Amino acid sequence: MKTRSLVALAAEPDAMAGLVQASRPFRWGAASAAYQVEGSTTADNKGRSIWDVYLDDHSLAGPGVSGAVAINFYDRDQYLEDIALFKALGLNSYRFSISWPRILPDGQGPVNPKAIAHYRRFITDLKAAGIEPMLTLYHWDMPAQLAAAGGWSDPKSIDWFQRYAQVVFANFSDLVDTYVLINEPTVERATKQLAEDRLNGVSGDMQIIPDQAHLADALKTFNHILLASAAAKESFSRQGYAGQIGLALPLFPTLTSDDASEADKQAALLADGILNRWFLDAMYHGAYPEDVLELARKLDLDTGIEEGDAARIGAARFDYLGINYYAPLFVRRPAQASTIYAAQMYVPDTSNAAFNGPVRPDQFKALLERIRLDYGNPPVVITENGAGFPDEDQLVDGKVEDLRRCDYLVTHIEAMKSAMADGADVRGYHVWSSHDNLEWLSGYGSRFGMIHVDFDTQKRTPKLSFQVYARMIKGETVDTSACSTGR
Ligand code: GCO
């Protein structure tokens, strides 16, 4: 390993930050992401993102599936209606992302004042409804030019992102104090790989665990994303902004079947190392996990990782850990595998699998316990939790009885509260998602919202899960019997 020349590290983060956060009310929220909701993909001088390229130029989510309208959330009349619904739901926090190619149309500059004005107005409107913004800087919509130049695989991405982050802090820090720098690096990588495969005519399913052929690029990408985040956090502190900065990590408890072989267990452990510990160990221990580094050495991977990278990530001291939890990942070593490392995810036969995997609130609790015990009990914000199920979400007689989502939310919130009762320092919870929206390569068919959207008319209909979440936010004791038909 070589030594990377380090930009001077920032002074210690504001010692008051934790206290300010601790005295805040629990954040009850919902989440969304710019590309999945905004539409208006050419309005106000927006630049193109890689997702405009994937869906509009290459129809990767199927013919005619585009983000051009989505749920029309860029439109102020529309979003004001939505904010009124958030208020009726009782949210005091809304997590949304702003679009990098709106703010910097070519990715690096100049700044687009219309986009700044739009988001400042949106945030002001949210706050006027008593809802605190949780602003995500990057939820996958990489400016197309930067994607073409290599995206996160290129070490220059560290500087690209840092510059963008500085523009965001300079323009929003009087209105926003809680930021998510980057959303779900591992799932973004997997989704992008699937998109690239489709572009190349290769069919297949999404592989969240990188295979041996993609491992070097995955580790390189993750390292750049973490370094970019550290650099952004350093400059935030250095410039004296006050606030809470973190990342939203999709964390996956890795499980094996009851009759797993040693090789299966080994595969699951490495998957845990690559998807979970890679990030957590760097952020909280200042070191990448030795088993993954050992594998990289054995395979002679060119990861570009330099001495001091993980230490720098640890030294950034993020203010909170954002966790996106949906489901555990079952892992095995495929019987036919011939490579040194092979870990494959699978969904065991279960009657209760959501789009994103088996419904397992017990694993949510176990994950929060692990963070408390293995990583020094950092402040945690659940930045996403939610579910979508095939064939749910039918609009019948003006109602949507999303019984399974309702049940999922009730049992996962219970699991979180139980982990908190044992000491987990959870500061907030955000349902993915407020609305049905554009589910990346799955298009509009996979609904995750508490608010049903008719994608032809843009009509909104709050679902049963919306009513039940509202009761939980009010502090009512709710059990899964609330999630039955004909309530
Ligand atoms: C993310 C997620 C969301 C998805 C959600 C449901 O990166 O945060 O991918 O954008 O829509 O996880 O699958």
Short mmCIF file of C-alpha atoms and ligand atoms in Angstrom, two decimals:
data_model
loop_
_atom_site.label_atom_id
_atom_site.label_comp_id
_atom_site.label_asym_id
_atom_site.label_seq_id
_atom_site.Cartn_x
_atom_site.Cartn_y
_atom_site.Cartn_z
CA MET A 1 0.00 0.00 0.00
CA LYS A 2 1.18 3.52 -0.79
CA THR A 3 0.52 6.58 1.30
CA ARG A 4 -2.12 8.94 0.01
CA SER A 5 -1.30 12.61 0.57
CA LEU A 6 -3.93 13.77 2.99
CA VAL A 7 -5.70 17.07 2.98
CA ALA A 8 -5.25 18.50 6.51
CA LEU A 9 -7.75 16.88 8.82
CA ALA A 10 -10.39 19.10 10.36
CA ALA A 11 -10.43 20.02 14.01
CA GLU A 12 -12.57 17.91 16.35
CA PRO A 13 -16.27 18.15 15.49
CA ASP A 14 -18.39 20.52 17.51
CA ALA A 15 -18.59 19.05 20.98
CA MET A 16 -22.09 20.46 21.44
CA ALA A 17 -23.49 18.65 18.43
CA GLY A 18 -24.41 15.49 20.32
CA LEU A 19 -26.19 17.40 23.05
CA VAL A 20 -28.26 19.39 20.62
CA GLN A 21 -29.30 16.16 18.93
CA ALA A 22 -29.98 14.42 22.23
CA SER A 23 -32.39 17.09 23.34
CA ARG A 24 -34.38 16.86 20.14
CA PRO A 25 -37.65 15.02 19.90
CA PHE A 26 -37.49 11.63 18.21
CA ARG A 27 -37.68 12.08 14.45
CA TRP A 28 -40.74 10.35 13.04
CA GLY A 29 -40.33 10.55 9.32
CA ALA A 30 -40.66 9.21 5.84
CA ALA A 31 -38.17 9.21 2.98
CA SER A 32 -37.91 9.63 -0.76
CA ALA A 33 -35.25 10.36 -3.39
CA ALA A 34 -35.11 13.00 -6.11
CA TYR A 35 -35.03 10.78 -9.17
CA GLN A 36 -37.75 8.51 -7.85
CA VAL A 37 -40.27 11.31 -7.28
CA GLU A 38 -39.46 14.60 -8.93
CA GLY A 39 -40.11 14.20 -12.65
CA SER A 40 -39.39 17.49 -14.52
CA THR A 41 -36.13 16.02 -15.72
CA THR A 42 -35.31 18.98 -17.94
CA ALA A 43 -36.86 21.83 -15.91
CA ASP A 44 -34.85 24.81 -14.67
CA ASN A 45 -31.68 23.90 -16.58
CA LYS A 46 -31.25 20.52 -14.97
CA GLY A 47 -28.32 18.51 -16.32
CA ARG A 48 -28.66 14.85 -17.20
CA SER A 49 -28.02 12.10 -14.74
CA ILE A 50 -26.98 8.54 -15.37
CA TRP A 51 -30.58 7.53 -14.63
CA ASP A 52 -31.91 9.72 -17.46
CA VAL A 53 -29.45 7.83 -19.64
CA TYR A 54 -30.46 4.39 -18.34
CA LEU A 55 -34.22 4.84 -18.53
CA ASP A 56 -34.83 7.45 -21.24
CA ASP A 57 -32.05 6.62 -23.68
CA HIS A 58 -31.86 2.88 -23.14
CA SER A 59 -35.28 1.87 -21.75
CA LEU A 60 -33.59 -0.30 -19.14
CA ALA A 61 -36.73 -0.37 -16.97
CA GLY A 62 -38.90 -1.36 -19.93
CA PRO A 63 -40.43 0.48 -22.86
CA GLY A 64 -41.83 3.88 -21.97
CA VAL A 65 -40.71 3.78 -18.33
CA SER A 66 -39.15 7.17 -17.61
CA GLY A 67 -38.51 9.54 -14.75
CA ALA A 68 -39.85 12.44 -16.82
CA VAL A 69 -43.00 12.73 -14.66
CA ALA A 70 -42.55 10.24 -11.79
CA ILE A 71 -44.88 11.54 -9.08
CA ASN A 72 -44.54 15.16 -10.17
CA PHE A 73 -42.90 16.18 -6.89
CA TYR A 74 -40.83 18.99 -8.44
CA ASP A 75 -44.08 20.88 -9.02
CA ARG A 76 -44.82 23.21 -6.11
CA ASP A 77 -48.63 22.89 -6.28
CA GLN A 78 -48.21 19.15 -6.18
CA TYR A 79 -45.68 19.02 -3.36
CA LEU A 80 -47.67 21.47 -1.23
CA GLU A 81 -50.53 18.96 -1.36
CA ASP A 82 -48.08 16.27 -0.34
CA ILE A 83 -46.69 18.31 2.53
CA ALA A 84 -50.26 18.77 3.78
CA LEU A 85 -50.55 14.97 3.79
CA PHE A 86 -47.25 14.65 5.70
CA LYS A 87 -48.62 17.07 8.26
CA ALA A 88 -51.84 15.08 8.58
CA LEU A 89 -49.71 11.96 9.05
CA GLY A 90 -47.89 13.68 11.90
CA LEU A 91 -44.35 13.60 10.48
CA ASN A 92 -41.81 15.87 12.13
CA SER A 93 -39.01 14.79 9.77
CA TYR A 94 -38.81 14.30 6.03
CA ARG A 95 -35.81 12.74 4.34
CA PHE A 96 -35.48 13.67 0.67
CA SER A 97 -32.60 14.03 -1.74
CA ILE A 98 -31.56 16.93 -3.87
CA SER A 99 -30.33 16.29 -7.36
CA TRP A 100 -26.63 16.85 -8.05
CA PRO A 101 -27.23 17.50 -11.78
CA ARG A 102 -29.85 20.11 -10.92
CA ILE A 103 -27.44 21.96 -8.61
CA LEU A 104 -24.36 21.49 -10.86
CA PRO A 105 -25.74 20.59 -14.31
CA ASP A 106 -22.42 19.29 -15.63
CA GLY A 107 -21.42 17.83 -12.28
CA GLN A 108 -18.68 20.28 -11.39
CA GLY A 109 -19.87 23.80 -12.04
CA PRO A 110 -21.21 26.41 -12.50
CA VAL A 111 -23.94 26.40 -9.87
CA ASN A 112 -27.54 26.55 -11.12
CA PRO A 113 -29.38 29.26 -9.12
CA LYS A 114 -32.81 28.02 -10.19
CA ALA A 115 -32.22 24.66 -8.57
CA ILE A 116 -30.96 26.28 -5.38
CA ALA A 117 -34.05 28.50 -5.31
CA HIS A 118 -36.33 25.50 -5.87
CA TYR A 119 -34.93 23.46 -3.00
CA ARG A 120 -34.74 26.43 -0.66
CA ARG A 121 -38.44 27.06 -1.28
CA PHE A 122 -39.26 23.39 -0.79
CA ILE A 123 -37.37 23.25 2.52
CA THR A 124 -39.02 26.46 3.69
CA ASP A 125 -42.42 24.99 2.83
CA LEU A 126 -41.61 21.81 4.75
CA LYS A 127 -40.48 23.75 7.81
CA ALA A 128 -43.58 25.93 7.68
CA ALA A 129 -45.53 22.70 8.18
CA GLY A 130 -43.43 21.84 11.25
CA ILE A 131 -41.37 19.23 9.44
CA GLU A 132 -37.58 19.13 9.78
CA PRO A 133 -35.63 18.45 6.59
CA MET A 134 -33.13 15.60 6.45
CA LEU A 135 -31.28 16.37 3.25
CA THR A 136 -29.58 13.62 1.25
CA LEU A 137 -26.92 14.98 -1.10
CA TYR A 138 -26.52 11.89 -3.23
CA HIS A 139 -29.14 9.26 -3.89
CA TRP A 140 -27.66 7.67 -7.03
CA ASP A 141 -28.33 10.38 -9.64
CA MET A 142 -24.71 10.84 -10.69
CA PRO A 143 -24.33 13.64 -13.28
CA ALA A 144 -24.05 11.93 -16.67
CA GLN A 145 -20.67 13.51 -17.52
CA LEU A 146 -19.14 12.30 -14.30
CA ALA A 147 -20.62 8.84 -14.76
CA ALA A 148 -19.09 8.73 -18.23
CA ALA A 149 -15.74 9.74 -16.72
CA GLY A 150 -15.85 6.71 -14.43
CA GLY A 151 -18.18 7.73 -11.61
CA TRP A 152 -17.20 6.43 -8.18
CA SER A 153 -14.58 4.11 -9.71
CA ASP A 154 -12.42 7.14 -10.47
CA PRO A 155 -10.46 8.58 -7.53
CA LYS A 156 -11.32 12.04 -8.86
CA SER A 157 -14.86 11.36 -7.59
CA ILE A 158 -13.58 12.27 -4.11
CA ASP A 159 -12.96 15.84 -5.28
CA TRP A 160 -16.09 16.01 -7.42
CA PHE A 161 -18.24 15.13 -4.46
CA GLN A 162 -16.42 17.37 -2.04
CA ARG A 163 -16.94 20.35 -4.32
CA TYR A 164 -20.64 19.54 -4.69
CA ALA A 165 -20.98 19.14 -0.91
CA GLN A 166 -19.39 22.53 -0.34
CA VAL A 167 -21.92 24.13 -2.68
CA VAL A 168 -24.74 22.40 -0.80
CA PHE A 169 -23.49 23.45 2.65
CA ALA A 170 -22.95 27.04 1.49
CA ASN A 171 -26.46 27.30 0.09
CA PHE A 172 -28.54 25.37 2.61
CA SER A 173 -26.88 25.45 6.01
CA ASP A 174 -29.05 28.31 7.24
CA LEU A 175 -32.11 26.08 6.66
CA VAL A 176 -30.84 22.53 7.16
CA ASP A 177 -28.79 20.96 9.93
CA THR A 178 -29.09 17.24 9.23
CA TYR A 179 -27.45 15.78 6.14
CA VAL A 180 -27.12 12.32 4.63
CA LEU A 181 -24.07 12.53 2.42
CA ILE A 182 -24.45 9.37 0.38
CA ASN A 183 -27.17 6.76 0.16
CA GLU A 184 -26.63 2.99 0.01
CA PRO A 185 -23.27 2.54 -1.73
CA THR A 186 -23.53 -1.25 -1.95
CA VAL A 187 -27.01 -1.33 -3.44
CA GLU A 188 -26.15 1.48 -5.83
CA ARG A 189 -23.18 -0.56 -7.06
CA ALA A 190 -25.35 -3.63 -7.55
CA THR A 191 -28.10 -1.71 -9.32
CA LYS A 192 -25.59 -0.07 -11.58
CA GLN A 193 -24.00 -3.40 -12.40
CA LEU A 194 -27.41 -4.77 -13.33
CA ALA A 195 -28.02 -1.72 -15.53
CA GLU A 196 -24.66 -2.12 -17.25
CA ASP A 197 -25.32 -5.83 -17.76
CA ARG A 198 -28.66 -5.05 -19.36
CA LEU A 199 -26.96 -2.47 -21.59
CA ASN A 200 -24.60 -5.21 -22.69
CA GLY A 201 -27.45 -7.62 -23.31
CA VAL A 202 -26.61 -9.80 -20.32
CA SER A 203 -29.68 -10.95 -18.39
CA GLY A 204 -29.82 -11.80 -14.71
CA ASP A 205 -30.95 -10.65 -11.31
CA MET A 206 -29.47 -8.06 -9.02
CA GLN A 207 -26.46 -9.38 -7.09
CA ILE A 208 -26.00 -7.28 -4.00
CA ILE A 209 -22.89 -9.25 -3.03
CA PRO A 210 -20.21 -8.48 -5.62
CA ASP A 211 -18.82 -11.59 -7.30
CA GLN A 212 -15.13 -12.24 -7.65
CA ALA A 213 -14.94 -10.56 -11.04
CA HIS A 214 -16.43 -7.34 -9.66
CA LEU A 215 -14.86 -7.34 -6.22
CA ALA A 216 -11.88 -5.08 -6.99
CA ASP A 217 -14.07 -2.39 -8.48
CA ALA A 218 -16.57 -2.72 -5.63
CA LEU A 219 -13.96 -2.22 -2.92
CA LYS A 220 -12.37 0.62 -4.87
CA THR A 221 -15.76 2.30 -5.27
CA PHE A 222 -16.66 1.89 -1.60
CA ASN A 223 -13.31 3.32 -0.56
CA HIS A 224 -13.80 6.37 -2.79
CA ILE A 225 -17.33 6.91 -1.45
CA LEU A 226 -16.13 6.73 2.14
CA LEU A 227 -13.19 9.04 1.44
CA ALA A 228 -15.47 11.49 -0.37
CA SER A 229 -17.76 11.46 2.65
CA ALA A 230 -14.87 11.98 5.04
CA ALA A 231 -13.62 14.89 2.94
CA ALA A 232 -17.08 16.46 2.92
CA LYS A 233 -17.41 16.04 6.68
CA GLU A 234 -13.94 17.53 7.23
CA SER A 235 -14.77 20.61 5.17
CA PHE A 236 -18.14 21.00 6.93
CA SER A 237 -16.40 21.08 10.31
CA ARG A 238 -13.50 23.18 9.07
CA GLN A 239 -15.85 25.85 7.76
CA GLY A 240 -17.66 26.02 11.07
CA TYR A 241 -21.09 24.78 10.01
CA ALA A 242 -23.22 23.28 12.75
CA GLY A 243 -25.18 20.12 12.18
CA GLN A 244 -25.34 16.38 11.94
CA ILE A 245 -23.62 14.56 9.11
CA GLY A 246 -23.83 10.86 8.28
CA LEU A 247 -24.29 8.29 5.54
CA ALA A 248 -27.26 5.98 4.94
CA LEU A 249 -25.93 2.43 4.85
CA PRO A 250 -28.02 -0.53 3.81
CA LEU A 251 -27.08 -3.07 6.47
CA PHE A 252 -27.82 -6.72 5.84
CA PRO A 253 -27.65 -9.34 8.56
CA THR A 254 -26.15 -12.28 6.63
CA LEU A 255 -27.78 -15.60 7.44
CA THR A 256 -27.26 -19.18 6.31
CA SER A 257 -29.64 -22.12 6.16
CA ASP A 258 -29.87 -24.62 9.03
CA ASP A 259 -27.94 -27.19 7.04
CA ALA A 260 -25.26 -24.79 5.82
CA SER A 261 -21.81 -26.20 5.07
CA GLU A 262 -18.59 -24.65 6.32
CA ALA A 263 -18.11 -23.14 2.85
CA ASP A 264 -21.56 -21.54 3.05
CA LYS A 265 -20.76 -20.06 6.44
CA GLN A 266 -17.45 -18.77 5.17
CA ALA A 267 -19.23 -17.14 2.21
CA ALA A 268 -21.74 -15.49 4.55
CA LEU A 269 -18.96 -14.15 6.74
CA LEU A 270 -17.18 -12.60 3.76
CA ALA A 271 -20.45 -11.14 2.49
CA ASP A 272 -20.89 -9.57 5.93
CA GLY A 273 -17.34 -8.24 5.69
CA ILE A 274 -17.88 -6.70 2.26
CA LEU A 275 -21.38 -5.28 2.74
CA ASN A 276 -21.45 -4.35 6.44
CA ARG A 277 -18.10 -4.42 8.24
CA TRP A 278 -16.28 -2.73 5.35
CA PHE A 279 -18.18 0.46 6.16
CA LEU A 280 -18.75 0.08 9.90
CA ASP A 281 -15.18 -0.94 10.76
CA ALA A 282 -13.75 1.95 8.76
CA MET A 283 -16.15 4.47 10.29
CA TYR A 284 -15.96 3.26 13.89
CA HIS A 285 -12.62 1.46 14.14
CA GLY A 286 -10.61 3.32 11.51
CA ALA A 287 -9.59 0.04 9.82
CA TYR A 288 -10.95 -2.12 7.02
CA PRO A 289 -11.84 -5.68 8.03
CA GLU A 290 -8.81 -7.95 7.92
CA ASP A 291 -10.65 -10.91 6.35
CA VAL A 292 -11.68 -8.84 3.32
CA LEU A 293 -8.22 -7.28 2.98
CA GLU A 294 -6.74 -10.77 3.19
CA LEU A 295 -9.03 -11.96 0.41
CA ALA A 296 -8.08 -8.94 -1.71
CA ARG A 297 -4.41 -9.81 -1.22
CA LYS A 298 -4.98 -13.46 -2.03
CA LEU A 299 -6.78 -12.53 -5.25
CA ASP A 300 -4.22 -9.82 -6.00
CA LEU A 301 -7.01 -7.28 -6.51
CA ASP A 302 -6.19 -3.78 -7.64
CA THR A 303 -8.35 -1.84 -5.18
CA GLY A 304 -6.33 1.37 -5.14
CA ILE A 305 -6.63 1.46 -1.36
CA GLU A 306 -3.80 3.35 0.26
CA GLU A 307 -2.40 3.28 3.73
CA GLY A 308 -4.25 5.72 5.92
CA ASP A 309 -7.52 5.64 3.95
CA ALA A 310 -9.54 3.78 6.58
CA ALA A 311 -7.93 5.79 9.39
CA ARG A 312 -9.00 8.99 7.69
CA ILE A 313 -12.56 7.68 7.43
CA GLY A 314 -12.55 6.85 11.14
CA ALA A 315 -11.11 10.26 11.99
CA ALA A 316 -13.99 11.98 10.21
CA ARG A 317 -16.24 10.94 13.11
CA PHE A 318 -19.64 11.01 11.47
CA ASP A 319 -22.31 12.39 13.80
CA TYR A 320 -24.81 9.56 13.41
CA LEU A 321 -25.17 6.26 11.60
CA GLY A 322 -27.99 6.17 9.04
CA ILE A 323 -29.35 2.64 8.66
CA ASN A 324 -31.53 1.45 5.82
CA TYR A 325 -32.94 -1.91 6.86
CA TYR A 326 -35.30 -4.04 4.80
CA ALA A 327 -34.38 -7.69 5.22
CA PRO A 328 -31.58 -10.09 6.04
CA LEU A 329 -29.58 -11.63 3.24
CA PHE A 330 -29.38 -15.41 3.04
CA VAL A 331 -26.01 -16.45 1.67
CA ARG A 332 -24.48 -19.67 0.37
CA ARG A 333 -21.56 -20.79 -1.69
CA PRO A 334 -23.00 -22.00 -5.00
CA ALA A 335 -22.39 -25.72 -5.47
CA GLN A 336 -20.78 -25.23 -8.90
CA ALA A 337 -18.49 -22.39 -7.85
CA SER A 338 -14.89 -22.73 -8.97
CA THR A 339 -13.56 -19.34 -7.87
CA ILE A 340 -11.71 -18.88 -4.57
CA TYR A 341 -14.44 -16.60 -3.32
CA ALA A 342 -18.09 -17.15 -4.23
CA ALA A 343 -21.03 -15.88 -2.20
CA GLN A 344 -24.51 -15.94 -3.55
CA MET A 345 -27.64 -14.42 -2.05
CA TYR A 346 -30.89 -16.33 -2.17
CA VAL A 347 -34.40 -16.07 -0.80
CA PRO A 348 -35.36 -19.23 1.07
CA ASP A 349 -38.81 -20.64 0.43
CA THR A 350 -40.97 -18.51 2.61
CA SER A 351 -44.54 -17.42 2.41
CA ASN A 352 -43.62 -13.95 3.60
CA ALA A 353 -41.09 -12.44 1.23
CA ALA A 354 -41.36 -8.78 0.33
CA PHE A 355 -39.76 -7.31 -2.81
CA ASN A 356 -36.58 -6.69 -0.82
CA GLY A 357 -36.43 -10.05 0.93
CA PRO A 358 -37.81 -12.05 3.84
CA VAL A 359 -39.78 -10.15 6.47
CA ARG A 360 -37.70 -10.50 9.66
CA PRO A 361 -38.23 -7.86 12.35
CA ASP A 362 -36.17 -10.01 14.74
CA GLN A 363 -33.16 -9.37 12.50
CA PHE A 364 -33.79 -5.62 12.68
CA LYS A 365 -33.56 -5.83 16.45
CA ALA A 366 -30.44 -8.02 16.22
CA LEU A 367 -28.81 -5.52 13.88
CA LEU A 368 -29.45 -2.62 16.25
CA GLU A 369 -28.01 -4.71 19.08
CA ARG A 370 -24.93 -5.47 17.06
CA ILE A 371 -24.36 -1.79 16.34
CA ARG A 372 -24.71 -1.04 20.05
CA LEU A 373 -22.37 -3.80 21.17
CA ASP A 374 -19.75 -3.93 18.40
CA TYR A 375 -19.54 -0.27 17.43
CA GLY A 376 -19.78 1.68 20.69
CA ASN A 377 -23.49 2.51 20.55
CA PRO A 378 -23.33 5.48 18.15
CA PRO A 379 -26.38 7.66 17.59
CA VAL A 380 -28.47 5.93 14.92
CA VAL A 381 -31.15 7.26 12.61
CA ILE A 382 -33.21 4.72 10.72
CA THR A 383 -33.04 6.41 7.35
CA GLU A 384 -35.18 3.77 5.58
CA ASN A 385 -37.38 0.90 6.61
CA GLY A 386 -40.36 -0.37 4.69
CA ALA A 387 -41.68 -2.94 2.28
CA GLY A 388 -43.55 -3.63 -0.90
CA PHE A 389 -45.34 -6.86 -1.74
CA PRO A 390 -46.44 -8.27 -5.06
CA ASP A 391 -50.18 -7.79 -5.63
CA GLU A 392 -50.74 -5.52 -2.67
CA ASP A 393 -51.78 -1.87 -3.01
CA GLN A 394 -54.93 -2.31 -5.05
CA LEU A 395 -57.16 0.76 -5.01
CA VAL A 396 -60.66 -0.56 -4.31
CA ASP A 397 -63.62 1.72 -3.60
CA GLY A 398 -61.28 4.60 -2.88
CA LYS A 399 -59.28 2.60 -0.29
CA VAL A 400 -55.96 0.79 -0.29
CA GLU A 401 -55.73 -1.90 2.37
CA ASP A 402 -52.01 -2.60 2.40
CA LEU A 403 -52.26 -5.12 5.20
CA ARG A 404 -48.82 -6.63 4.78
CA ARG A 405 -46.99 -3.28 4.72
CA CYS A 406 -49.01 -2.20 7.75
CA ASP A 407 -47.99 -5.37 9.57
CA TYR A 408 -44.37 -4.90 8.48
CA LEU A 409 -44.25 -1.36 9.88
CA VAL A 410 -45.92 -2.25 13.17
CA THR A 411 -43.60 -5.20 13.82
CA HIS A 412 -40.43 -3.36 12.78
CA ILE A 413 -41.23 -0.32 14.90
CA GLU A 414 -41.85 -2.71 17.81
CA ALA A 415 -38.46 -4.34 17.15
CA MET A 416 -36.76 -0.95 17.10
CA LYS A 417 -38.41 0.10 20.35
CA SER A 418 -37.36 -3.12 21.97
CA ALA A 419 -33.73 -2.54 20.90
CA MET A 420 -34.02 1.00 22.28
CA ALA A 421 -35.32 -0.32 25.57
CA ASP A 422 -32.13 -2.40 25.73
CA GLY A 423 -30.05 0.72 25.20
CA ALA A 424 -29.69 1.27 21.44
CA ASP A 425 -29.33 5.00 20.81
CA VAL A 426 -31.88 5.42 18.01
CA ARG A 427 -32.82 9.04 17.29
CA GLY A 428 -35.24 8.74 14.41
CA TYR A 429 -37.13 6.46 12.05
CA HIS A 430 -38.10 7.05 8.40
CA VAL A 431 -40.46 4.88 6.42
CA TRP A 432 -39.47 4.12 2.85
CA SER A 433 -41.48 5.59 1.37
CA SER A 434 -43.97 8.37 1.80
CA HIS A 435 -45.35 7.66 -1.67
CA ASP A 436 -45.37 4.96 -4.30
CA ASN A 437 -42.68 6.03 -6.75
CA LEU A 438 -40.21 5.03 -9.44
CA GLU A 439 -38.39 1.94 -8.21
CA TRP A 440 -35.26 2.24 -10.39
CA LEU A 441 -34.94 -0.67 -12.83
CA SER A 442 -38.24 -2.15 -11.56
CA GLY A 443 -40.13 0.88 -12.86
CA TYR A 444 -43.52 1.80 -11.42
CA GLY A 445 -44.66 -1.74 -10.66
CA SER A 446 -43.03 -2.10 -7.23
CA ARG A 447 -44.91 0.11 -4.81
CA PHE A 448 -43.46 1.00 -1.39
CA GLY A 449 -45.54 4.03 -0.34
CA MET A 450 -47.92 4.81 2.50
CA ILE A 451 -49.60 7.12 -0.01
CA HIS A 452 -50.93 5.43 -3.11
CA VAL A 453 -50.22 7.28 -6.36
CA ASP A 454 -52.25 6.86 -9.52
CA PHE A 455 -49.39 7.36 -11.97
CA ASP A 456 -51.78 8.46 -14.76
CA THR A 457 -53.66 11.14 -12.84
CA GLN A 458 -51.23 11.83 -9.96
CA LYS A 459 -54.11 11.36 -7.54
CA ARG A 460 -52.95 10.54 -4.00
CA THR A 461 -54.78 8.14 -1.67
CA PRO A 462 -53.45 7.52 1.85
CA LYS A 463 -53.34 3.77 2.53
CA LEU A 464 -54.14 1.82 5.69
CA SER A 465 -50.42 1.92 6.61
CA PHE A 466 -50.63 5.73 6.59
CA GLN A 467 -53.49 5.67 9.12
CA VAL A 468 -51.74 3.17 11.35
CA TYR A 469 -48.35 4.93 11.21
CA ALA A 470 -50.14 8.18 12.19
CA ARG A 471 -51.48 6.42 15.29
CA MET A 472 -48.02 5.11 16.21
CA ILE A 473 -46.50 8.58 15.80
CA LYS A 474 -49.14 9.92 18.20
CA GLY A 475 -47.87 7.41 20.74
CA GLU A 476 -50.85 5.06 20.67
CA THR A 477 -50.12 1.46 21.44
CA VAL A 478 -50.87 -0.31 18.20
CA ASP A 479 -50.52 -4.00 17.45
CA THR A 480 -50.89 -5.91 14.24
CA SER A 481 -54.64 -6.31 14.77
CA ALA A 482 -54.80 -2.72 13.47
CA CYS A 483 -53.68 -4.16 10.14
CA SER A 484 -56.79 -6.10 9.28
CA THR A 485 -59.24 -5.49 6.55
CA GLY A 486 -62.40 -3.46 7.17
CA ARG A 487 -60.83 -1.59 10.11
C1 GCO B 1 -32.21 3.24 -1.56
C2 GCO B 1 -33.25 2.37 -1.99
C3 GCO B 1 -34.49 3.08 -2.41
C4 GCO B 1 -35.44 2.03 -2.87
C5 GCO B 1 -35.96 1.27 -1.68
C6 GCO B 1 -36.95 0.20 -2.03
O1 GCO B 1 -31.21 3.24 -2.15
O2 GCO B 1 -32.35 3.96 -0.59
O3 GCO B 1 -32.79 1.62 -3.06
O4 GCO B 1 -34.18 4.03 -3.38
O5 GCO B 1 -36.49 2.59 -3.57
O6 GCO B 1 -34.91 0.63 -1.03
O7 GCO B 1 -36.33 -0.82 -2.73
#
